[in-house]
Amino acid sequence: MKETTRETATDEYFLSYENLEIHELMLGDEARTGAYRDAILQNEALFRDRTVMDIGCGTGILSLFCAKAGAKRVFAVEASNVANLAEEIVSENDFGEIIEVFHGKVEDFKLPEGVEGVDIIVSEWMGFYLVHESMLESYLFARDNFLKKDGLMFPDTASIYTAPCQLPQMFEVWEEFSGVRMASFGQRLRAQKSIKPEIMQLHPSQLLHSGELLAWIDLKTVTREDVDDISETFLMLAQDYGNFQGVCIWFECTFPSVGDNLPITLSTSPRAEATHWKQTVIVLPDTSILTVEPNEAMAYELSIKRNPSSARGYTLQLDQIDADEVDHPIPCDCILTKCIVLKTHLKRLEGGEAEIEVDEENGESDNEEVSPSK
């Protein structure tokens, strides 16, 4: 058996990007391409006369946006042979004097003589659930080795979110399919899909909760080790009736802005414009499914950990937790008896305190001692 080393896995990763259908998919993703275009072109003041580095430039479209925004010089770095195509596209757009395409890994890049650093780094490095494929490492390498102290990163922050969800396309649809019951097929299909994460586009109505933050990442300061293990325990209350059948994961990235311009955010949420990343969904085994009602608590621990046996891979782990065994906020709006009782008790206490405060404003209080009449 051929051993897969970090080097061979990286080479295979870059080779996969020589398939132009992948670039067609990314270029046609208007939410993705539009976010970068707007973040760059609406903030021309940040790019004018600046030196820019584009990591993993692909066809060079981000480099072209930077040149259009007035960049003085752009280093477009691409490890795959698509670099040759990028050079053609740069020439086609008459930006050959501004954009220099470097065919190689950013880890092998050397700044030209006389260039002490770059003012801005741009890159579309994100993978499924943000960190899949580990392209973030190259982005951080460029930051640590080429970015000036006061330099900018596009994007400069990233967030990962999660929410419980229902998956009727994997459950109800097989109860009766074209007039035939296919429940046994659906059960085996779900068992197969629960082994690894699914990449799929959810409708907002499939979310049982608006979602909570798994991780917020400051790309100007984060280290590789910071994203080796991203884990959190969640307690969320169902916002409607439904079936807790899976856990949805998505991400957002935000770009710097200048003046009155609002920061541009690229979101892969089910509530945002669809992207080629879609959402990452962990399908629950049939034995773990819960039917929930509004304000019913759902609890789980979600971990995204770097896989030591896979150079560019992460392992996603989901552990469901009995909602009664985790700490609840005080007060809590869930329907557990203990939370209802505690919330009612607190309301009574607050009501009593409010009544005392009102009485004190009128010069009277239940706490005041009554002097005997003379």
XYZ file of C-alpha atoms in Angstrom:
374
model
C 0.000 0.000 0.000
C 1.285 3.455 -0.913
C 1.878 5.578 2.180
C 0.186 8.968 2.136
C 2.559 11.551 3.584
C 1.829 15.195 4.257
C 3.769 16.093 1.116
C 1.917 13.671 -1.183
C -1.453 14.709 0.258
C -0.613 18.353 -0.429
C 0.459 17.539 -3.987
C -2.778 15.616 -4.592
C -4.748 18.550 -3.181
C -3.176 21.001 -5.625
C -3.557 18.557 -8.529
C -7.291 18.388 -7.852
C -7.508 22.126 -8.521
C -6.299 21.639 -12.093
C -9.817 20.482 -12.928
C -11.338 23.615 -14.450
C -14.845 22.509 -13.487
C -13.892 23.296 -9.879
C -12.961 26.838 -10.890
C -16.142 27.134 -12.936
C -18.104 26.223 -9.799
C -16.261 28.773 -7.651
C -16.411 31.569 -10.211
C -20.121 30.962 -10.698
C -20.746 31.214 -6.954
C -22.039 34.793 -6.952
C -22.236 35.020 -3.159
C -18.546 34.096 -2.933
C -17.222 36.045 -5.909
C -19.476 39.016 -5.213
C -18.388 39.279 -1.581
C -14.708 39.491 -2.557
C -15.443 41.857 -5.448
C -17.453 44.224 -3.259
C -15.040 44.022 -0.315
C -12.163 45.027 -2.593
C -13.740 47.462 -5.053
C -15.857 49.271 -2.446
C -12.713 49.915 -0.423
C -10.391 51.208 -3.130
C -8.774 53.573 -0.639
C -7.264 50.573 1.129
C -5.764 49.158 -2.087
C -4.641 52.265 -3.932
C -0.843 52.204 -4.461
C -0.528 49.184 -2.152
C 1.393 45.932 -2.609
C -0.898 42.902 -2.414
C -0.389 39.142 -2.181
C -3.087 36.731 -3.404
C -2.688 33.245 -1.893
C -4.010 30.387 -4.019
C -4.974 32.779 -6.790
C -6.481 30.118 -9.081
C -7.643 31.895 -12.239
C -6.463 35.201 -10.783
C -9.832 36.860 -10.381
C -9.098 38.265 -6.902
C -5.774 39.636 -8.141
C -7.642 41.346 -10.966
C -10.075 42.910 -8.497
C -7.092 44.244 -6.525
C -5.510 45.690 -9.661
C -8.806 47.324 -10.620
C -8.947 48.834 -7.110
C -5.625 50.575 -7.757
C -3.036 48.199 -6.281
C 0.507 49.141 -7.281
C 1.742 45.544 -7.369
C 0.095 42.150 -6.900
C 1.897 38.872 -6.246
C -0.477 36.103 -7.350
C 0.658 32.780 -5.877
C -0.735 29.505 -7.249
C 0.696 26.024 -6.614
C -1.234 24.173 -9.332
C -0.692 24.391 -13.080
C -3.699 26.713 -13.250
C -1.028 29.381 -12.650
C -0.299 29.228 -16.390
C -3.944 30.003 -17.139
C -3.893 32.828 -14.587
C -1.017 34.438 -16.487
C -3.061 34.303 -19.700
C -6.080 35.874 -17.988
C -3.934 38.619 -16.459
C -2.509 39.394 -19.904
C -6.005 39.260 -21.409
C -7.024 42.042 -18.997
C -3.876 44.143 -19.621
C -2.661 43.956 -16.026
C 0.637 42.209 -16.777
C 2.656 45.146 -15.457
C 0.884 45.041 -12.087
C 0.125 41.360 -11.440
C 3.011 38.879 -11.227
C 1.967 35.219 -11.143
C 4.203 32.911 -9.097
C 3.805 29.205 -9.912
C 4.531 27.462 -6.622
C 3.533 27.119 -2.987
C 3.467 30.220 -0.840
C 5.830 28.423 1.536
C 8.439 28.538 -1.269
C 7.772 32.140 -2.278
C 10.483 34.789 -1.894
C 9.770 38.493 -2.009
C 11.541 40.277 -4.863
C 14.611 42.281 -3.962
C 13.718 45.655 -2.520
C 10.259 44.583 -1.332
C 10.195 44.389 2.466
C 6.632 43.139 2.813
C 3.113 43.367 1.458
C 0.376 45.725 2.611
C -2.549 43.367 2.046
C -3.068 39.616 1.771
C -6.173 38.323 0.025
C -7.166 34.697 -0.228
C -10.190 32.482 -0.647
C -8.855 29.730 1.610
C -12.068 28.468 3.187
C -13.191 24.852 2.947
C -16.309 23.032 4.086
C -17.126 23.970 7.723
C -14.395 26.614 7.245
C -11.241 24.611 8.033
C -11.550 21.556 5.751
C -8.460 21.158 3.507
C -6.290 23.239 5.887
C -5.620 26.013 3.363
C -5.811 28.323 6.367
C -2.241 27.281 7.204
C -0.926 28.841 3.996
C -2.864 32.038 4.717
C -1.285 32.257 8.172
C 2.168 31.423 6.790
C 1.894 34.359 4.387
C 0.729 36.604 7.235
C 3.664 35.668 9.457
C 6.305 35.904 6.729
C 5.217 38.608 4.303
C 2.599 40.940 5.810
C 3.739 44.304 7.158
C 2.978 45.079 10.810
C 0.079 47.350 9.951
C -1.027 45.208 7.007
C -4.561 44.032 6.247
C -6.044 40.612 5.622
C -9.035 39.936 3.359
C -10.913 38.383 5.133
C -9.756 39.306 8.636
C -12.246 37.404 10.829
C -14.118 34.114 10.527
C -16.868 32.452 12.555
C -18.270 28.922 12.717
C -21.910 28.377 13.730
C -24.006 25.344 14.515
C -27.678 24.530 15.027
C -29.836 21.415 15.420
C -31.881 20.667 12.319
C -34.472 18.378 10.819
C -33.894 16.435 7.602
C -37.202 15.481 5.985
C -35.386 14.652 2.739
C -33.749 11.739 4.566
C -36.717 10.630 6.644
C -40.284 11.456 5.647
C -39.624 11.163 1.926
C -38.977 7.421 2.258
C -42.112 6.651 4.247
C -43.952 6.636 0.939
C -42.009 7.024 -2.285
C -43.914 6.956 -5.590
C -46.695 5.046 -3.894
C -44.316 2.473 -2.373
C -43.098 2.240 1.230
C -39.291 2.540 1.301
C -38.704 2.962 5.050
C -36.180 0.109 5.186
C -34.153 1.716 2.382
C -34.279 5.094 4.124
C -33.092 3.551 7.381
C -30.052 1.946 5.734
C -29.312 5.088 3.749
C -29.303 7.192 6.929
C -27.060 4.670 8.671
C -24.603 5.065 5.808
C -24.809 8.856 5.804
C -24.395 9.140 9.584
C -20.853 7.756 9.303
C -19.452 10.912 7.690
C -20.605 14.531 7.365
C -22.919 15.379 4.492
C -22.524 18.510 2.360
C -26.019 19.745 1.564
C -28.118 22.876 1.212
C -30.750 23.272 3.916
C -33.852 25.420 3.793
C -34.064 27.886 6.709
C -37.215 26.123 7.919
C -35.132 23.010 8.596
C -33.255 24.760 11.412
C -34.718 24.104 14.851
C -32.766 27.053 16.275
C -31.224 30.198 14.800
C -27.777 28.846 15.683
C -24.966 29.531 18.131
C -21.296 30.391 17.753
C -18.858 27.476 17.805
C -15.751 29.590 17.206
C -14.775 33.165 16.366
C -11.351 33.492 14.742
C -9.283 36.666 14.507
C -7.218 35.907 11.421
C -4.702 38.612 12.322
C -3.607 36.773 15.478
C -4.779 33.136 15.328
C -2.150 30.384 15.267
C -2.203 26.968 13.641
C -2.478 25.353 17.070
C -5.557 27.427 17.891
C -7.543 25.533 15.259
C -6.219 22.055 16.053
C -9.216 21.451 18.306
C -12.420 23.474 18.108
C -14.918 22.130 20.640
C -17.952 23.417 22.512
C -20.996 22.149 24.397
C -24.375 23.545 23.364
C -27.800 23.824 24.932
C -30.425 25.202 22.557
C -34.175 25.516 22.827
C -36.305 24.399 19.901
C -37.960 27.382 18.248
C -40.767 25.310 16.738
C -42.219 21.826 16.609
C -39.987 19.401 14.734
C -37.655 16.422 14.744
C -34.064 16.769 15.927
C -32.461 14.667 13.176
C -29.089 16.297 12.599
C -26.660 19.102 13.364
C -25.918 21.812 10.814
C -22.584 23.681 10.595
C -21.838 26.817 8.567
C -19.364 29.691 8.572
C -19.062 33.404 7.907
C -16.087 35.581 6.952
C -15.875 39.359 7.291
C -13.626 41.783 5.398
C -12.045 45.098 6.453
C -13.722 48.332 5.376
C -12.937 52.023 5.320
C -14.936 55.169 6.019
C -18.701 54.794 6.042
C -18.592 51.472 4.205
C -20.111 48.632 6.183
C -17.924 45.513 6.398
C -18.817 42.898 3.789
C -19.703 39.483 5.218
C -19.657 36.252 3.244
C -22.118 33.858 4.882
C -22.821 30.199 4.163
C -25.828 30.111 6.500
C -29.017 28.399 5.281
C -30.595 31.855 5.643
C -28.100 33.466 3.251
C -27.705 33.220 -0.514
C -26.641 29.670 -1.412
C -22.922 29.031 -1.987
C -20.885 26.108 -3.330
C -19.893 25.334 0.273
C -23.563 24.713 1.155
C -23.683 23.508 4.801
C -22.050 20.609 6.590
C -24.591 18.316 8.232
C -24.035 15.518 10.727
C -26.913 13.048 10.420
C -28.104 11.497 13.683
C -28.632 7.724 13.901
C -32.298 6.723 13.993
C -31.979 5.730 17.648
C -30.903 9.276 18.603
C -33.719 11.232 16.970
C -35.856 13.432 19.211
C -39.299 14.875 18.541
C -39.298 18.356 20.049
C -41.762 21.126 20.819
C -41.139 24.866 21.248
C -38.706 25.624 24.106
C -37.697 21.985 24.498
C -33.987 21.735 25.279
C -31.516 20.000 22.960
C -27.916 19.468 24.058
C -24.796 18.232 22.308
C -21.025 18.580 22.199
C -19.454 19.320 18.824
C -15.743 18.943 18.095
C -13.720 19.743 14.982
C -10.247 18.282 15.471
C -7.267 18.108 13.173
C -6.726 14.528 12.032
C -3.063 13.579 12.654
C -3.285 10.774 10.078
C -4.572 13.070 7.319
C -2.442 16.006 6.219
C -5.385 18.209 5.272
C -8.233 16.548 7.112
C -10.276 17.163 10.237
C -12.452 14.814 12.248
C -15.926 15.966 13.254
C -17.395 14.414 16.369
C -20.898 14.875 17.734
C -21.968 13.645 21.160
C -25.584 14.070 22.174
C -26.129 14.931 25.824
C -29.171 14.581 28.031
C -30.405 18.169 28.356
C -31.042 17.533 32.054
C -27.332 16.848 32.612
C -25.940 20.181 31.415
C -26.032 23.575 33.081
C -28.961 25.741 32.043
C -28.925 29.545 32.075
C -30.735 31.243 34.955
C -33.498 31.921 34.245
C -34.111 29.352 31.503
C -37.091 29.327 29.126
C -37.018 25.575 28.507
C -39.880 23.245 29.464
C -37.956 21.154 31.994
C -39.852 21.158 35.285
C -36.874 22.391 37.305
C -36.428 25.395 34.990
C -40.133 26.262 35.013
C -40.218 26.152 38.824
C -37.042 28.228 39.177
C -38.196 30.803 36.636
C -41.562 31.153 38.384
C -39.820 31.581 41.741
C -37.492 34.253 40.349
C -40.407 36.146 38.824
C -42.140 36.191 42.195
C -39.006 37.505 43.855
C -38.558 40.161 41.178
C -42.206 41.145 41.516
C -41.820 41.548 45.260
C -38.696 43.643 44.888
C -40.399 45.849 42.310
C -43.349 46.363 44.644
C -41.013 47.357 47.474
C -39.210 49.840 45.212
C -42.512 51.448 44.184
C -43.618 51.758 47.790
C -40.319 53.366 48.721
C -40.809 55.964 46.001
C -44.111 56.862 47.680
C -42.368 57.211 50.991
C -43.601 53.830 52.234
C -42.068 50.393 52.349
C -42.967 47.015 53.747
C -39.477 47.034 55.231
C -40.040 50.217 57.227
C -40.744 49.886 60.925
C -44.046 51.441 62.079
C -43.595 53.815 64.974
C -46.170 53.487 67.730
C -48.751 56.291 67.948
C -48.319 58.808 70.664
